[in-house]
PDB file of C-alpha atoms in Angstrom:
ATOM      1  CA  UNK A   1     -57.933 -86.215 -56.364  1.00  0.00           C
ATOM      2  CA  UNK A   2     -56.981 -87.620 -52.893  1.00  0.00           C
ATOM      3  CA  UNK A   3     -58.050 -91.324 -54.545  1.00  0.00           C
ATOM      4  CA  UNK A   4     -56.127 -90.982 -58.127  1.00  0.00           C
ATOM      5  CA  UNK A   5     -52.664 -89.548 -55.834  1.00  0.00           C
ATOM      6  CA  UNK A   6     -52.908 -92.990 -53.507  1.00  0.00           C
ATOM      7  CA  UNK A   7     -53.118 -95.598 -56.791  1.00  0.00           C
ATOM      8  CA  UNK A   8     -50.157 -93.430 -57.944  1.00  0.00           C
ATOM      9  CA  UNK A   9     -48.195 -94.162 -54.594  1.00  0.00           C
ATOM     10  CA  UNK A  10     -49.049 -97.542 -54.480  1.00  0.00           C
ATOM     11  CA  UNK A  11     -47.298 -97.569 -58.002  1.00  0.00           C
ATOM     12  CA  UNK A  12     -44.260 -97.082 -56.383  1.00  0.00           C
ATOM     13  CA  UNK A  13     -44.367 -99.939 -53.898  1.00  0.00           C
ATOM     14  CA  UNK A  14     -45.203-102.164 -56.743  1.00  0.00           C
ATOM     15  CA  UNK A  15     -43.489-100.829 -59.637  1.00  0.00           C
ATOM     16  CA  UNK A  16     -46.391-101.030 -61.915  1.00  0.00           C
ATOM     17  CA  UNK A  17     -45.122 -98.441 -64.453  1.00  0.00           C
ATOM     18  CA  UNK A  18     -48.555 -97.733 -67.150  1.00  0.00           C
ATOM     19  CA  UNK A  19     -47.465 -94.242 -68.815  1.00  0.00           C
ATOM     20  CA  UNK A  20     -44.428 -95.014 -71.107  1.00  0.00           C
ATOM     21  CA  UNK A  21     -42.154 -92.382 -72.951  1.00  0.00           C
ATOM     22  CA  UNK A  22     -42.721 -93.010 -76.731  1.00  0.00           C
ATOM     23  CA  UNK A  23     -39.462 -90.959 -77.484  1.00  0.00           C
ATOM     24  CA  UNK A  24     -36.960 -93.368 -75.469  1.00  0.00           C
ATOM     25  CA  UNK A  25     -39.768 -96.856 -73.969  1.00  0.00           C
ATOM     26  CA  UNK A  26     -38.652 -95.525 -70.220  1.00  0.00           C
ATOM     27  CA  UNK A  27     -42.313 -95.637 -68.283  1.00  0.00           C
ATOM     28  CA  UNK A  28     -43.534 -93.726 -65.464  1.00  0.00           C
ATOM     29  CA  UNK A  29     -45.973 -94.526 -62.251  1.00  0.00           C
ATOM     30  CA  UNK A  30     -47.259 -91.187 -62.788  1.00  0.00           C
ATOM     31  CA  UNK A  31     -48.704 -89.379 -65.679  1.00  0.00           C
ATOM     32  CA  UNK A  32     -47.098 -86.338 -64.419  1.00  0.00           C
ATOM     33  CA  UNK A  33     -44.110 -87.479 -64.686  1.00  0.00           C
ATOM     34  CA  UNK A  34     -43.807 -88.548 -67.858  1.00  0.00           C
ATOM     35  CA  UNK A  35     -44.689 -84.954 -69.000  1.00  0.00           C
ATOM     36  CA  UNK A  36     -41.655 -84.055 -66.707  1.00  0.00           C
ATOM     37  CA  UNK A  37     -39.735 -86.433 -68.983  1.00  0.00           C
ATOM     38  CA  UNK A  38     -40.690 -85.621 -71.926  1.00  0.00           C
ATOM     39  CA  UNK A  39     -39.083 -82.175 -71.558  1.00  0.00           C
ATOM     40  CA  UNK A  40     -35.716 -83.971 -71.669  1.00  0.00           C
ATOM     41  CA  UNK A  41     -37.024 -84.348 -75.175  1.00  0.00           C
ATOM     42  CA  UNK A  42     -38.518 -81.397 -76.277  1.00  0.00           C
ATOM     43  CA  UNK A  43     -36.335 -79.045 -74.572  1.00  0.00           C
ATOM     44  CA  UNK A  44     -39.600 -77.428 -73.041  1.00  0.00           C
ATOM     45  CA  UNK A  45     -38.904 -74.593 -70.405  1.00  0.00           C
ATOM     46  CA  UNK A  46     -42.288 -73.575 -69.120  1.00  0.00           C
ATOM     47  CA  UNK A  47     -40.746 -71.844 -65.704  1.00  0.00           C
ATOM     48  CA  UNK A  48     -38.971 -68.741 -65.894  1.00  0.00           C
ATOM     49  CA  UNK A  49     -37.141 -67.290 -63.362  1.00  0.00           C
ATOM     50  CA  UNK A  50     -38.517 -63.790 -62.496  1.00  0.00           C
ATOM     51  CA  UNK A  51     -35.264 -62.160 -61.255  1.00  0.00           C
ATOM     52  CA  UNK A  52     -33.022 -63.484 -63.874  1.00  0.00           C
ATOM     53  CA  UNK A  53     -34.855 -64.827 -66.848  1.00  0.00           C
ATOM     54  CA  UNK A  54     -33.145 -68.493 -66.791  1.00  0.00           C
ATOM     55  CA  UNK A  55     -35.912 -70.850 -67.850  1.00  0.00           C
ATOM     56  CA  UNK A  56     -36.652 -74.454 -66.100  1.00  0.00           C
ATOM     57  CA  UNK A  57     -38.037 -77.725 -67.050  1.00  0.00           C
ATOM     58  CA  UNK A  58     -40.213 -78.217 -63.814  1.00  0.00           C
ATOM     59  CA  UNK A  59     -41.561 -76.049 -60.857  1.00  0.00           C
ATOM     60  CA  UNK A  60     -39.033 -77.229 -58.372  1.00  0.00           C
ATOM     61  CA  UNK A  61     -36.074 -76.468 -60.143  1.00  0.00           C
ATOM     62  CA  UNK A  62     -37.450 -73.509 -60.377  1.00  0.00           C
ATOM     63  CA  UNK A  63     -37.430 -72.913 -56.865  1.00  0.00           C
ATOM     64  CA  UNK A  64     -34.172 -74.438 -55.860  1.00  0.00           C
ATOM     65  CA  UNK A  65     -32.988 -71.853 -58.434  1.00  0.00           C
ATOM     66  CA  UNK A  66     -34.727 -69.024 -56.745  1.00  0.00           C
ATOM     67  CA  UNK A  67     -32.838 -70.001 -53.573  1.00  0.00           C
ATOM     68  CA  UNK A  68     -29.691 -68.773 -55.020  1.00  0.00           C
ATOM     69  CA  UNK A  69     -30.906 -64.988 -55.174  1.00  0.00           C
ATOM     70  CA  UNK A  70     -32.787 -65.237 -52.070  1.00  0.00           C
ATOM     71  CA  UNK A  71     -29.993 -66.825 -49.754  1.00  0.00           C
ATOM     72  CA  UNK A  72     -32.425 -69.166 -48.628  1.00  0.00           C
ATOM     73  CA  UNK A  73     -31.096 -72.659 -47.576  1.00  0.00           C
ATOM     74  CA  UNK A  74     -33.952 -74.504 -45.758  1.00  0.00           C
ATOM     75  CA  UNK A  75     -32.340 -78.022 -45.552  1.00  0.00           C
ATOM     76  CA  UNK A  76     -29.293 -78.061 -42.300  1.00  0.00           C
ATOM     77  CA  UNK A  77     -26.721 -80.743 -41.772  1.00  0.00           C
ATOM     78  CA  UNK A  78     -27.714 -81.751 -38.220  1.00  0.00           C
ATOM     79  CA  UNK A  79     -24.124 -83.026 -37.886  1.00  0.00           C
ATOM     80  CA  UNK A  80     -22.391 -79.963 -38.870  1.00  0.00           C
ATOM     81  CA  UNK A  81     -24.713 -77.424 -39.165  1.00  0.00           C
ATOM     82  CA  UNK A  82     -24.087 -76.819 -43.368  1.00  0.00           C
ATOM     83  CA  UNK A  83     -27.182 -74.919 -44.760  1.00  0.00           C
ATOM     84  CA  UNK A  84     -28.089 -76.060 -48.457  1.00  0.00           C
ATOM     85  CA  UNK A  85     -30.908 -75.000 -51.039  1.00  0.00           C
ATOM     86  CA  UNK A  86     -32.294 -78.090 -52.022  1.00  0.00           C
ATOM     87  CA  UNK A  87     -32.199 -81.638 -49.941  1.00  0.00           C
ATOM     88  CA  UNK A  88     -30.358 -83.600 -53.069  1.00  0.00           C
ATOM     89  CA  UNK A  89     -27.221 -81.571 -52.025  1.00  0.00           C
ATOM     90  CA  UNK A  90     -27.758 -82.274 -48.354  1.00  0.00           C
ATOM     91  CA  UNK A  91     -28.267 -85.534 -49.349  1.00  0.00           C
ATOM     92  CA  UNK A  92     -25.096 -85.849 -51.179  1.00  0.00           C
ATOM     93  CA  UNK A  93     -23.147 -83.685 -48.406  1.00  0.00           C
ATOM     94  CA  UNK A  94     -24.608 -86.581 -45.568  1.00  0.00           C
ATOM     95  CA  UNK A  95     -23.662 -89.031 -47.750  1.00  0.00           C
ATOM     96  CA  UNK A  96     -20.017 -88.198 -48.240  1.00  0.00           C
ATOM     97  CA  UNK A  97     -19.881 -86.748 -44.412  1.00  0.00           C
ATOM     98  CA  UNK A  98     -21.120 -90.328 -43.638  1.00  0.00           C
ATOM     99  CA  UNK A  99     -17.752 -91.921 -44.344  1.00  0.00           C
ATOM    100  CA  UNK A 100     -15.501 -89.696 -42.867  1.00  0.00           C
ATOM    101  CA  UNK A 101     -17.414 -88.578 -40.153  1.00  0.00           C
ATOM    102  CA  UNK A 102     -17.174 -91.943 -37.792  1.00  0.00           C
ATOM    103  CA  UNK A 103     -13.388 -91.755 -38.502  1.00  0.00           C
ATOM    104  CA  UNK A 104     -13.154 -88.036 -38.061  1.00  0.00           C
ATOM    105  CA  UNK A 105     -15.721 -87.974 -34.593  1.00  0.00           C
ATOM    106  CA  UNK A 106     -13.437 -91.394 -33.366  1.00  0.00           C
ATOM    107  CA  UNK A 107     -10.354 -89.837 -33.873  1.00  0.00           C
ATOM    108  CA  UNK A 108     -11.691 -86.990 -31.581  1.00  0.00           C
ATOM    109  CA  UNK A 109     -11.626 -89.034 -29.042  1.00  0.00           C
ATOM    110  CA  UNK A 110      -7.812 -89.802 -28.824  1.00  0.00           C
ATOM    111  CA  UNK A 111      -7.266 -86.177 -29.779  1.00  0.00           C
ATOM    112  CA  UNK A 112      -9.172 -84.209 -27.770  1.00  0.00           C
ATOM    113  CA  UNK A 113     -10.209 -81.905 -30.233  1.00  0.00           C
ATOM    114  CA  UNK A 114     -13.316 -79.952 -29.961  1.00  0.00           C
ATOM    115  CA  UNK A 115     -14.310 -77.821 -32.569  1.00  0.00           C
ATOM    116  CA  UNK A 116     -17.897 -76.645 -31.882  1.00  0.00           C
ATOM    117  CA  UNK A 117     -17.675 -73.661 -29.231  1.00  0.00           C
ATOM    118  CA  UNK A 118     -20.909 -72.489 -27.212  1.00  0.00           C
ATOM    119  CA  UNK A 119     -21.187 -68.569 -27.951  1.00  0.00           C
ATOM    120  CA  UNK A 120     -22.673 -68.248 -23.851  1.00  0.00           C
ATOM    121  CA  UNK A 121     -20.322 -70.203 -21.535  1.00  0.00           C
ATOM    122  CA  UNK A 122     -17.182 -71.293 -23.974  1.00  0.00           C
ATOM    123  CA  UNK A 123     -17.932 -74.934 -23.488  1.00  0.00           C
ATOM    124  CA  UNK A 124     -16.748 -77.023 -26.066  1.00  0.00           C
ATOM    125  CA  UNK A 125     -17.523 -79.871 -28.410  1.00  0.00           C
ATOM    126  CA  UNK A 126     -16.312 -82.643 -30.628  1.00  0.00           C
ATOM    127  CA  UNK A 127     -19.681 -82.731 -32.286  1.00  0.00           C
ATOM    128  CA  UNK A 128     -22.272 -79.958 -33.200  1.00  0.00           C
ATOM    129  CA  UNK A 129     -25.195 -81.833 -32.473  1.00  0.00           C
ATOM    130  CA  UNK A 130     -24.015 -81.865 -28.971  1.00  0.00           C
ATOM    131  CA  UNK A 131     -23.536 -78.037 -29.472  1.00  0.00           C
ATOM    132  CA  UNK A 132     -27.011 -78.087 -30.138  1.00  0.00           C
ATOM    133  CA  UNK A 133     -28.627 -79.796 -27.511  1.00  0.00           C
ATOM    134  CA  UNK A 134     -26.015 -77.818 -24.901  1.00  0.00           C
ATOM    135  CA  UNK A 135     -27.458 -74.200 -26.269  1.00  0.00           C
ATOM    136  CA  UNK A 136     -30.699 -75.060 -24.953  1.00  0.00           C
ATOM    137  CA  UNK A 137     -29.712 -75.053 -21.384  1.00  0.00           C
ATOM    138  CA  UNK A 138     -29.025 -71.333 -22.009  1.00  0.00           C
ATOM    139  CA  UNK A 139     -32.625 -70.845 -24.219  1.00  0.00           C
ATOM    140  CA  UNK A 140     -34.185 -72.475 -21.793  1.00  0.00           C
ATOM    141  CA  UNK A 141     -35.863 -74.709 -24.971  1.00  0.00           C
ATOM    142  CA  UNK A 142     -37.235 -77.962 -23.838  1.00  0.00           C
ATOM    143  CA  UNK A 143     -38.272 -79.933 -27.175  1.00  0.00           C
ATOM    144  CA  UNK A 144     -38.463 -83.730 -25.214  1.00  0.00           C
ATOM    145  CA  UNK A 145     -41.783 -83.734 -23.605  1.00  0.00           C
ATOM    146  CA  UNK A 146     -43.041 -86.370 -21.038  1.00  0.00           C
ATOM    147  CA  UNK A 147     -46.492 -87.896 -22.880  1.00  0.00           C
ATOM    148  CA  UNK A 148     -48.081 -88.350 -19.124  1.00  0.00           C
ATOM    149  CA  UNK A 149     -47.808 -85.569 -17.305  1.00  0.00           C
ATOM    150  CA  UNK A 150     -46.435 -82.293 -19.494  1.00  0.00           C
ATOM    151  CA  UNK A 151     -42.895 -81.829 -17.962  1.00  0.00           C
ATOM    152  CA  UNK A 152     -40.363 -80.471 -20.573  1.00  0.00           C
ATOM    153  CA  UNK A 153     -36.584 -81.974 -21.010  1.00  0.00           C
ATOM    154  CA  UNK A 154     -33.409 -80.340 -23.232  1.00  0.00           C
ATOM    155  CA  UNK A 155     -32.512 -83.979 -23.606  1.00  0.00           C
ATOM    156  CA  UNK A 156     -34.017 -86.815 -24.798  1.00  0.00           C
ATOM    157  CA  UNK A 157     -32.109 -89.083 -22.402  1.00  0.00           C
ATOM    158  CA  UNK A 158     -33.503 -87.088 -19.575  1.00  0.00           C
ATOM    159  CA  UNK A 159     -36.786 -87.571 -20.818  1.00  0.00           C
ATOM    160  CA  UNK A 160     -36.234 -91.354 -20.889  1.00  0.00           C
ATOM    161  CA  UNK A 161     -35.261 -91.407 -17.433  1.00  0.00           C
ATOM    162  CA  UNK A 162     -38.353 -89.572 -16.115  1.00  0.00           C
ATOM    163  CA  UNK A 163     -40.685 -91.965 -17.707  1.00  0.00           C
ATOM    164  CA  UNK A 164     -39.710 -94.363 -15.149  1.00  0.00           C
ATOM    165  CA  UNK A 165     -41.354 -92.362 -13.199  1.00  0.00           C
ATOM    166  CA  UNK A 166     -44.169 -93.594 -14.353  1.00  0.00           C
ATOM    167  CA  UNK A 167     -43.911 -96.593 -15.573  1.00  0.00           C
ATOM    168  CA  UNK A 168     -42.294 -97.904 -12.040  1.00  0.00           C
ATOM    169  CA  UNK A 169     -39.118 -99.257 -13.505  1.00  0.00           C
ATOM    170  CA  UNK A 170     -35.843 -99.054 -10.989  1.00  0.00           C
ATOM    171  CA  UNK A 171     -33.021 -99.737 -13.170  1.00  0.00           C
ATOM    172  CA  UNK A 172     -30.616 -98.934 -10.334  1.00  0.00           C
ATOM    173  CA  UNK A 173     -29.921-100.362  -7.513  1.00  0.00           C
ATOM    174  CA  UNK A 174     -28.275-100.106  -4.145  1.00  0.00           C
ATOM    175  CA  UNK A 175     -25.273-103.004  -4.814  1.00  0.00           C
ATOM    176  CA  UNK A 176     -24.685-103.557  -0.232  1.00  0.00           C
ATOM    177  CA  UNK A 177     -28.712-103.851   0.455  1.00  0.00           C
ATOM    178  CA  UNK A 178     -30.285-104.411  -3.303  1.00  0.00           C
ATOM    179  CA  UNK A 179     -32.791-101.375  -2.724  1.00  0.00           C
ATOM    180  CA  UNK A 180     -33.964-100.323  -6.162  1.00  0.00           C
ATOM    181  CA  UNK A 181     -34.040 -96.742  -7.861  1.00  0.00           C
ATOM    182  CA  UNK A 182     -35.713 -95.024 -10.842  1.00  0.00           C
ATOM    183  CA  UNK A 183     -32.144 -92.598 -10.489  1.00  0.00           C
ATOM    184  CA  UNK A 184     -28.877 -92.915 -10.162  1.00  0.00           C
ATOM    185  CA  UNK A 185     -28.834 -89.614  -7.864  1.00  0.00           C
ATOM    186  CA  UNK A 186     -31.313 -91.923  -5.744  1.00  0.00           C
ATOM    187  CA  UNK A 187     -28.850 -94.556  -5.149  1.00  0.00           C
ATOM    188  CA  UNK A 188     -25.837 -92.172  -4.309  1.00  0.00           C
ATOM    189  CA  UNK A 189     -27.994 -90.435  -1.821  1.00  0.00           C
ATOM    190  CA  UNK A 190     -29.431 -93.489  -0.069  1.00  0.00           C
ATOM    191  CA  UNK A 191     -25.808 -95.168   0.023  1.00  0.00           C
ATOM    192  CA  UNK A 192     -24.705 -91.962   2.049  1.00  0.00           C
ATOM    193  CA  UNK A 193     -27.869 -91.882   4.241  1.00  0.00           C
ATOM    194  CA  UNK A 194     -27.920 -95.770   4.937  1.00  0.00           C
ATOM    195  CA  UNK A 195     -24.518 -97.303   4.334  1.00  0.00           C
ATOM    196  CA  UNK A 196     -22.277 -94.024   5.187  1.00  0.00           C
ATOM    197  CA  UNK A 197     -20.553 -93.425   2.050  1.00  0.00           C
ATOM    198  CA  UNK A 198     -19.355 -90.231   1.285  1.00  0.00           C
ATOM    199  CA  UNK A 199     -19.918 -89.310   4.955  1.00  0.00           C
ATOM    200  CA  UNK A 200     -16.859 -88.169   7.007  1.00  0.00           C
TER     201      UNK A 200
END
């Protein structure tokens, strides 16, 4: 039930622990999991793989198994765009990216090096996110969206931005006449109209 699944997630804030293993005293939140557990045990293999016949302790490594003969790899690196079948290894492949990544991504910068190639225009990138959000100029995909009045962005800074809209914030401003702006574009264009820059 909804009621017995919240006193068993509470468990883990506390770390009340009622359902111990009487094969080796390690206790459980859950009484679920200690039947999990004591599989380790028994050797118990209840699920069976239906393509191959290799047998599993629980339900989801079951699945993650599965994964290998369908090719499916739900979980994506958002940094590198690696595709795995279960989140532990994404986990693991974040946490090992995670160290080299701030060297590799700073290095990058003194190199010049940019790996990640857009398939529609050839621009290039040091980072794949930043692949990412590029490609959807070209889709046309617009996955920031303003809470107040509808209007689609392809980046999240853009989005940002617009609110000022309308919450009436002017970040910039004109530095000769202090005139404030929600844009920057704003402040380039009144500087030309007002103060003649950029006009020849």
């Amino acid at each position: 039930s909804q009621r017995s699944h919240l006193v068993t997630h509470r468990r883990l804030h506390t770390g009340e622990c009622l359902f111990p293993c009487q094969e080796c005293g390690k206790s459980f939140n859950g009484s679920s999991d200690l039947i999990k557990h004591r599989r380790t045990h028994t050797g118990e293999k209840p699920y069976e793989c239906p393509d191959c016949g290799k047998r599993f302790s629980g339900g989801s490594n079951l699945i993650a198994h599965q994964r290998l003969h369908s090719g499916e790899r739900p979980y994506t690196c958002t940094d590198c765009g690696k595709a795995f079948p279960i989140s532990s290894k994404l986990i693991t492949h974040q946490q090992t990216r995670s160290v080299v990544s701030n060297l590799v991504w700073h290095w990058r910068v003194h190199t010049g090096e940019k790996p990640f190639r857009c398939g529609e225009c050839g621009r290039r990138y040091s980072q794949w996110a930043h692949l990412t959000t590029h490609q959807w100029v070209h889709s046309g995909e617009q996955p920031y969206v303003c809470g107040d009045c509808g209007k689609g962005f392809n980046v999240n800074s853009s989005l940002a931005k617009h609110r000022w809209v309308h919450t009436g914030e002017k970040p910039y401003h004109c530095p000769e006449c202090g005139k404030n702006f929600s844009q920057s574009s704003n402040v380039i264009m009144h500087q030309r109209l007002h103060h003649g820059h950029g006009v020849h």
